[in-house]
mmCIF file of C-alpha atoms in Angstrom:
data_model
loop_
_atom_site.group_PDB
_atom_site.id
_atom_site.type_symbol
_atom_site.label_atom_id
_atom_site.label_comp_id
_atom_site.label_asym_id
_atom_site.label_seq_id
_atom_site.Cartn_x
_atom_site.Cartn_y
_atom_site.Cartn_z
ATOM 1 C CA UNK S 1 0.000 0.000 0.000
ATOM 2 C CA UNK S 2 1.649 3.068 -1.433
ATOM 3 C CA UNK S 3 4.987 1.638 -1.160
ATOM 4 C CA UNK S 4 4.892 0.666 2.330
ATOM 5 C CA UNK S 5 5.859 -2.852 3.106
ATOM 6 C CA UNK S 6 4.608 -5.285 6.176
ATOM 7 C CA UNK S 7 2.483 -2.371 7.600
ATOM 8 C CA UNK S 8 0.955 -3.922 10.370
ATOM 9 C CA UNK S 9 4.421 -4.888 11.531
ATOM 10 C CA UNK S 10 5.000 -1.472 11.477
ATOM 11 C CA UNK S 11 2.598 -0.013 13.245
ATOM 12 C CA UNK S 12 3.261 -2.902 16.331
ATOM 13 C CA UNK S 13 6.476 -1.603 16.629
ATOM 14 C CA UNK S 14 5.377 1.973 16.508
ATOM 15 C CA UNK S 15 3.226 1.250 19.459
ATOM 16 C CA UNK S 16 6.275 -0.658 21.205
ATOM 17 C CA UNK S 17 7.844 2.725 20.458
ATOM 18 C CA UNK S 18 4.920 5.410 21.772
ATOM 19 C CA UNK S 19 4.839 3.467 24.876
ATOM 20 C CA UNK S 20 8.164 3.841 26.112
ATOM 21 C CA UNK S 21 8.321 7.241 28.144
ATOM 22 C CA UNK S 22 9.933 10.194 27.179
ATOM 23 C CA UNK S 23 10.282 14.058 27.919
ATOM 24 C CA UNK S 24 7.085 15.217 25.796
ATOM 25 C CA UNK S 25 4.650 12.658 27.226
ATOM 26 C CA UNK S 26 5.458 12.759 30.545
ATOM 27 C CA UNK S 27 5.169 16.553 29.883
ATOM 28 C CA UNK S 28 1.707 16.183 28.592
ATOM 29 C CA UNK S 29 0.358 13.915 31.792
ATOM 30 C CA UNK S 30 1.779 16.629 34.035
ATOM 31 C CA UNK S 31 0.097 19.321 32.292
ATOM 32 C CA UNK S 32 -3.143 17.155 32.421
ATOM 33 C CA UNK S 33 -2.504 16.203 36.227
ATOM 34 C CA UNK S 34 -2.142 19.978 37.491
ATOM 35 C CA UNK S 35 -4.787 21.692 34.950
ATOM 36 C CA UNK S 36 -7.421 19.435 33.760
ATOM 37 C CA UNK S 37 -7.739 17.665 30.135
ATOM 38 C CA UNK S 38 -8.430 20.944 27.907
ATOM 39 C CA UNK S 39 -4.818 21.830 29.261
ATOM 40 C CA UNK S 40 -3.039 18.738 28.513
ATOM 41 C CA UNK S 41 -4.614 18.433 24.989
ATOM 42 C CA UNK S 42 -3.458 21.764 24.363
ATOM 43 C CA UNK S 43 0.294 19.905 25.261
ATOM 44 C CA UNK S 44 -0.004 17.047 23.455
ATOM 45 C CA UNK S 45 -1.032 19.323 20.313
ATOM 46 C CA UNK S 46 2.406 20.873 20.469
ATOM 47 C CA UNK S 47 3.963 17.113 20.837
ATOM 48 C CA UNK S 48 2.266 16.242 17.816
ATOM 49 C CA UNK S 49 2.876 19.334 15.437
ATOM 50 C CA UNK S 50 6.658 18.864 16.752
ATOM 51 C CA UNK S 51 6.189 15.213 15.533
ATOM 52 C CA UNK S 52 5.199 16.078 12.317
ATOM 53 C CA UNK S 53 8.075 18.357 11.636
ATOM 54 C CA UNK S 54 10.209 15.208 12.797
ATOM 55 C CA UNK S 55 8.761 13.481 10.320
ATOM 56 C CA UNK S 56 8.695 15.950 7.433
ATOM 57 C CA UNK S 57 12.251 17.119 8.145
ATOM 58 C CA UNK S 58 13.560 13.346 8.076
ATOM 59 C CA UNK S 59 11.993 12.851 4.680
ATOM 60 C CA UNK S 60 13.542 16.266 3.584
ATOM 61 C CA UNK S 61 16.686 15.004 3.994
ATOM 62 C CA UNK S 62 17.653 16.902 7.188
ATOM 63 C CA UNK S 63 18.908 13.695 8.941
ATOM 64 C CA UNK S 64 21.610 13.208 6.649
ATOM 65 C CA UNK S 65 22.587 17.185 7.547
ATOM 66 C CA UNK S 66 22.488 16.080 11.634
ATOM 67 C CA UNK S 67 24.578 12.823 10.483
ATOM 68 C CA UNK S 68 27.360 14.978 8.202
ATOM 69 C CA UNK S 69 27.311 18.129 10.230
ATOM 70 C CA UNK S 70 28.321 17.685 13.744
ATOM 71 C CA UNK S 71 28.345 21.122 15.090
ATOM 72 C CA UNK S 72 24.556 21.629 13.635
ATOM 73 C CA UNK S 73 23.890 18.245 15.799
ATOM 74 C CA UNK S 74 25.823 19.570 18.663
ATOM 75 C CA UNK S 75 23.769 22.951 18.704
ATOM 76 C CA UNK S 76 20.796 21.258 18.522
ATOM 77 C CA UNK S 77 21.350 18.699 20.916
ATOM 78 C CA UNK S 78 22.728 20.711 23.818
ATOM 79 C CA UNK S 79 19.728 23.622 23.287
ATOM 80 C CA UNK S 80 17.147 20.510 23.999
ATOM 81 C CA UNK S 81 19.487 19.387 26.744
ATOM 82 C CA UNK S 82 19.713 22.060 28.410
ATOM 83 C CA UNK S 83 15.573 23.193 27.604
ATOM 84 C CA UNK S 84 14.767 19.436 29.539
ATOM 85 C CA UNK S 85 17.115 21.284 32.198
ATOM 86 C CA UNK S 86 15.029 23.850 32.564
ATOM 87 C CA UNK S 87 11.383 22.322 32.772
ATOM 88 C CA UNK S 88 12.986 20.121 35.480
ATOM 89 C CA UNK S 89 14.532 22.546 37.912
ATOM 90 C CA UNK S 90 10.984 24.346 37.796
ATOM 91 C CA UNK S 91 9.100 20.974 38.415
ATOM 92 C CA UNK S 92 11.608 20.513 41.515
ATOM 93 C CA UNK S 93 11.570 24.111 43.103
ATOM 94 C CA UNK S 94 7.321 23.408 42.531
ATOM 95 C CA UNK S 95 7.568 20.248 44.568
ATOM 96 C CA UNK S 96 9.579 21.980 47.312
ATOM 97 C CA UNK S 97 7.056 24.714 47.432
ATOM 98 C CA UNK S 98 4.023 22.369 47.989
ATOM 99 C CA UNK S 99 6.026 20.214 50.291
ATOM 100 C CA UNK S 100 6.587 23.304 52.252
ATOM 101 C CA UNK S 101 3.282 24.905 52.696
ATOM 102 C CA UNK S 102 0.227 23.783 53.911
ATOM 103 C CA UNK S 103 -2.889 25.795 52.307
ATOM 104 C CA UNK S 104 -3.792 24.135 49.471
ATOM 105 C CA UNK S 105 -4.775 26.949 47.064
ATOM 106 C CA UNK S 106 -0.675 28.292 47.551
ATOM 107 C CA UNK S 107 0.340 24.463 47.094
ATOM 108 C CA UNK S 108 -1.432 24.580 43.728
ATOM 109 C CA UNK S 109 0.082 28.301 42.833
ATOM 110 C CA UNK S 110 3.619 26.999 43.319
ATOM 111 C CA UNK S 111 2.392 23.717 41.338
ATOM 112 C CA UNK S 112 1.797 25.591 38.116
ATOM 113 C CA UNK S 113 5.547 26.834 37.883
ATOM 114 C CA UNK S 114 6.058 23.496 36.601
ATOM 115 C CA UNK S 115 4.142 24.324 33.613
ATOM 116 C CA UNK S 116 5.458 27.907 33.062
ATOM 117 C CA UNK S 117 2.650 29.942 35.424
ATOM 118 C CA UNK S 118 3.536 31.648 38.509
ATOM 119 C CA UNK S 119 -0.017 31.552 40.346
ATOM 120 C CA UNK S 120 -3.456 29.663 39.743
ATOM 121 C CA UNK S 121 -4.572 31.568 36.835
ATOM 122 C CA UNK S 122 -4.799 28.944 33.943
ATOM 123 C CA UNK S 123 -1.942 29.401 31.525
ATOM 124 C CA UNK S 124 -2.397 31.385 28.350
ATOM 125 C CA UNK S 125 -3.473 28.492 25.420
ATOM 126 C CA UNK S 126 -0.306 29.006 23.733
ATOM 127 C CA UNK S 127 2.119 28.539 25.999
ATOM 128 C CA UNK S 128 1.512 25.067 27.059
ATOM 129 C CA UNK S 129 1.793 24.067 23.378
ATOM 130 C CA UNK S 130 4.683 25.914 22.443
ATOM 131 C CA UNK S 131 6.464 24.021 25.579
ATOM 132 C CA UNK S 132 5.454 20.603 24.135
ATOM 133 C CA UNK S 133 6.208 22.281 21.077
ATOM 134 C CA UNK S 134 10.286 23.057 21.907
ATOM 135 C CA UNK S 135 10.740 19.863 24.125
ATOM 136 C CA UNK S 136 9.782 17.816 20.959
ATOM 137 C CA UNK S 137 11.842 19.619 18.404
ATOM 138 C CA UNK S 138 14.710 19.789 20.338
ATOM 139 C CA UNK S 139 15.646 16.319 20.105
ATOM 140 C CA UNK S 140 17.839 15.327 17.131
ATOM 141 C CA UNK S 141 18.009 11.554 17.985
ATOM 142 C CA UNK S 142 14.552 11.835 17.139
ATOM 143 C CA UNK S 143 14.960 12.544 13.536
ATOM 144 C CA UNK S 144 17.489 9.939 13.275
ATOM 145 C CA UNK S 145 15.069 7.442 14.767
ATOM 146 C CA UNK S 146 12.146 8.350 12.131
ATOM 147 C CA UNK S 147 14.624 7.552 9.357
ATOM 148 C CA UNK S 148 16.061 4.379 10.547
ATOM 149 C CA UNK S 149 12.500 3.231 11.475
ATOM 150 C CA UNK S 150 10.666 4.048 8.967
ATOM 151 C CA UNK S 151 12.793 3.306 5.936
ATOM 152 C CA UNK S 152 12.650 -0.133 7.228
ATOM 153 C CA UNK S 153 8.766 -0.169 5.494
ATOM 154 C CA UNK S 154 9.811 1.751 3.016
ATOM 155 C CA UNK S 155 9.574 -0.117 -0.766
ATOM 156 C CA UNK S 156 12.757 0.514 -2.324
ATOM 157 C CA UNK S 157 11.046 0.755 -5.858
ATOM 158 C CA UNK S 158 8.428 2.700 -5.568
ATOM 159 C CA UNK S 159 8.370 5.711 -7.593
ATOM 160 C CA UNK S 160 6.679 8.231 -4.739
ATOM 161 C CA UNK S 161 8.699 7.601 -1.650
ATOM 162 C CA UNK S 162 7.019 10.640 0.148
ATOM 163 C CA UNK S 163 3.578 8.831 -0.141
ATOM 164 C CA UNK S 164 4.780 6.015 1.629
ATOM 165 C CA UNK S 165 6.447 8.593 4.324
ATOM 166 C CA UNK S 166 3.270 10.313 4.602
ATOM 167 C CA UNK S 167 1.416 6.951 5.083
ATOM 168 C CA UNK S 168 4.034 5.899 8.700
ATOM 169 C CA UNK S 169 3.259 9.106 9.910
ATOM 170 C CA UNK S 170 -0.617 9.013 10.052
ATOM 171 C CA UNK S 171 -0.221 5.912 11.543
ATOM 172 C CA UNK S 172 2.295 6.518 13.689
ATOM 173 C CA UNK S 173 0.369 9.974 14.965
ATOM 174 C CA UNK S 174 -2.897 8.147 15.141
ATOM 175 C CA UNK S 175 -1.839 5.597 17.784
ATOM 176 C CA UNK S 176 -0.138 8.202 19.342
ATOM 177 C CA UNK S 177 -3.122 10.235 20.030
ATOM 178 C CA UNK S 178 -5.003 7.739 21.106
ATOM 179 C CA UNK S 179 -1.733 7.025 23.702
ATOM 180 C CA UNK S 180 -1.959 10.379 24.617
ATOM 181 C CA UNK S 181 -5.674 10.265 25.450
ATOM 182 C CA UNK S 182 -5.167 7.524 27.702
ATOM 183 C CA UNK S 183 -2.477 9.728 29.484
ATOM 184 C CA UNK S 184 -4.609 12.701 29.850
ATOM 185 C CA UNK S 185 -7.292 10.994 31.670
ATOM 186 C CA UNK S 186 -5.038 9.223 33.774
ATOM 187 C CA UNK S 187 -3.218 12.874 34.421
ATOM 188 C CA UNK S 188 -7.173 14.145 35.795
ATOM 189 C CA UNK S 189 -7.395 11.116 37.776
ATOM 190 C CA UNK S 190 -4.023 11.820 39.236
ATOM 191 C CA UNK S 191 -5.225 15.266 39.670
ATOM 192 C CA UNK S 192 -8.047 14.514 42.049
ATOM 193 C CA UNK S 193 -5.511 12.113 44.512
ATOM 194 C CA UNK S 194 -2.878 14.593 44.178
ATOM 195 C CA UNK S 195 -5.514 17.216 45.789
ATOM 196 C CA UNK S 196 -6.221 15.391 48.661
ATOM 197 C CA UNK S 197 -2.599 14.322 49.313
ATOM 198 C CA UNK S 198 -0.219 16.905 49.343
ATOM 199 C CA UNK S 199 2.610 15.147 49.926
ATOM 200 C CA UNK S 200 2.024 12.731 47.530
ATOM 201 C CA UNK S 201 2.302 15.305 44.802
ATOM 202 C CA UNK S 202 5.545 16.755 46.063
ATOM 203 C CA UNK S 203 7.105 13.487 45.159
ATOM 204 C CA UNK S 204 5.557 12.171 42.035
ATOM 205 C CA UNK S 205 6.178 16.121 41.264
ATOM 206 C CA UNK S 206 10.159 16.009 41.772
ATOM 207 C CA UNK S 207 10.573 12.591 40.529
ATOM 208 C CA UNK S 208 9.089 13.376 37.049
ATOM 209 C CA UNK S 209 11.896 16.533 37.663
ATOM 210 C CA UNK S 210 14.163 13.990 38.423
ATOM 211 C CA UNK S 211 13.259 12.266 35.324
ATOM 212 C CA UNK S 212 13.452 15.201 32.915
ATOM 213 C CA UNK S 213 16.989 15.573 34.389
ATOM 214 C CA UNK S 214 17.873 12.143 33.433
ATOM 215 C CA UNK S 215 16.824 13.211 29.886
ATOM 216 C CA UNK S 216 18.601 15.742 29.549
ATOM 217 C CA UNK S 217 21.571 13.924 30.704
ATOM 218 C CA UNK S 218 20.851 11.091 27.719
ATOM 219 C CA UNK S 219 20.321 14.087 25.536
ATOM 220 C CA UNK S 220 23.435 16.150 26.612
ATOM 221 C CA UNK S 221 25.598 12.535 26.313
ATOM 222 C CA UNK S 222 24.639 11.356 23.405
ATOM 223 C CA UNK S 223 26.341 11.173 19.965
ATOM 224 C CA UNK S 224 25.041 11.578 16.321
#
């Protein structure tokens, strides 16, 4: 089908792939944990527009550029690095805040520093998503990864190659959407436990901070 080969192969591996946790997911069932399912959709958009210009930069050729051009890889790599960085330290200083105070309404002010606001006021729509937006883009592994994985489906012969591109990504972005559903409602379920225990959210709070520090570590150490 339009030059793809062994397609339902591919898209079991591609949900092998979306399950495995990384920076922009977790990111999107935080946002959904602290401020409700409108706010995490508005995340995962920004995950999957940053997907798609993955996608449409690895069949454009760019990840021969990252694979020839080390200082372009280098740039890019250490600006996500240090990005995931970032995000963390201001998931950790929330944590510390909540674990510190007691009223509940300044517990959730000092929460939403981990998604960019500085009191309870929701965030405006487009910051969330331009967040998602940079932590996905800012990842040149990932463009690597599209091109080794998907040529693998990829028919050799077949005269429109970008068809057959076009054809991974749909499915690849449609069983990632309906991953990220699942982690939005999981993130307003969260939501309602995390009100009643305070505590509790302090630590899931700094160990997904811990974990964005561990990718930016893999990000920071990695080669092209």
């Amino acid at each position: 089908m339009l030059g793809v080969q062994n397609l339902l192969t591919y898209a079991l591996g591609a949900l092998l792939i979306i399950l495995l946790p990384g920076p922009s997911s977790l990111f999107t069932l935080s946002v959904a944990a602290r401020l409700g399912v409108r706010a995490g959709y508005r995340a995962a958009a920004g995950m999957f527009l940053g997907e798609t210009l993955l996608m449409v930069a690895t069949a454009a050729g760019l990840a021969s550029l990252l694979q020839a051009n080390e200082l372009v890889f280098a740039v890019v790599k250490y600006a996500g690095a240090g990005y995931l960085t970032w995000i963390a330290v201001g998931m950790i200083r929330a944590a510390w805040a909540m674990w510190r105070r007691r009223d509940d309404d300044t517990a959730k002010a000092a929460t939403a520093t981990a998604t960019g606001t500085a009191d309870a006021t929701p965030p405006p729509n487009g910051r969330l998503f331009r967040r998602s937006l940079v932590i996905t883009v800012l990842n040149p592994k990932a463009i690597l990864f599209f091109l080794s994985f998907f040529v693998q489906f990829v028919d050799p012969g077949y005269a429109y190659p970008g068809l057959s591109f076009a054809l991974l990504a749909v499915v690849y972005q449609a069983i990632s959407i309906a991953y990220v559903t699942v982690l939005i409602f999981s993130g307003t379920y969260l939501a309602s436990q995390f009100r009643r225990r305070r505590k509790l959210s302090a630590g899931l709070t700094t160990g997904a901070g811990a974990l964005f520090l561990g990718f930016a570590a893999k990000l920071a150490t990695t080669g092209n």
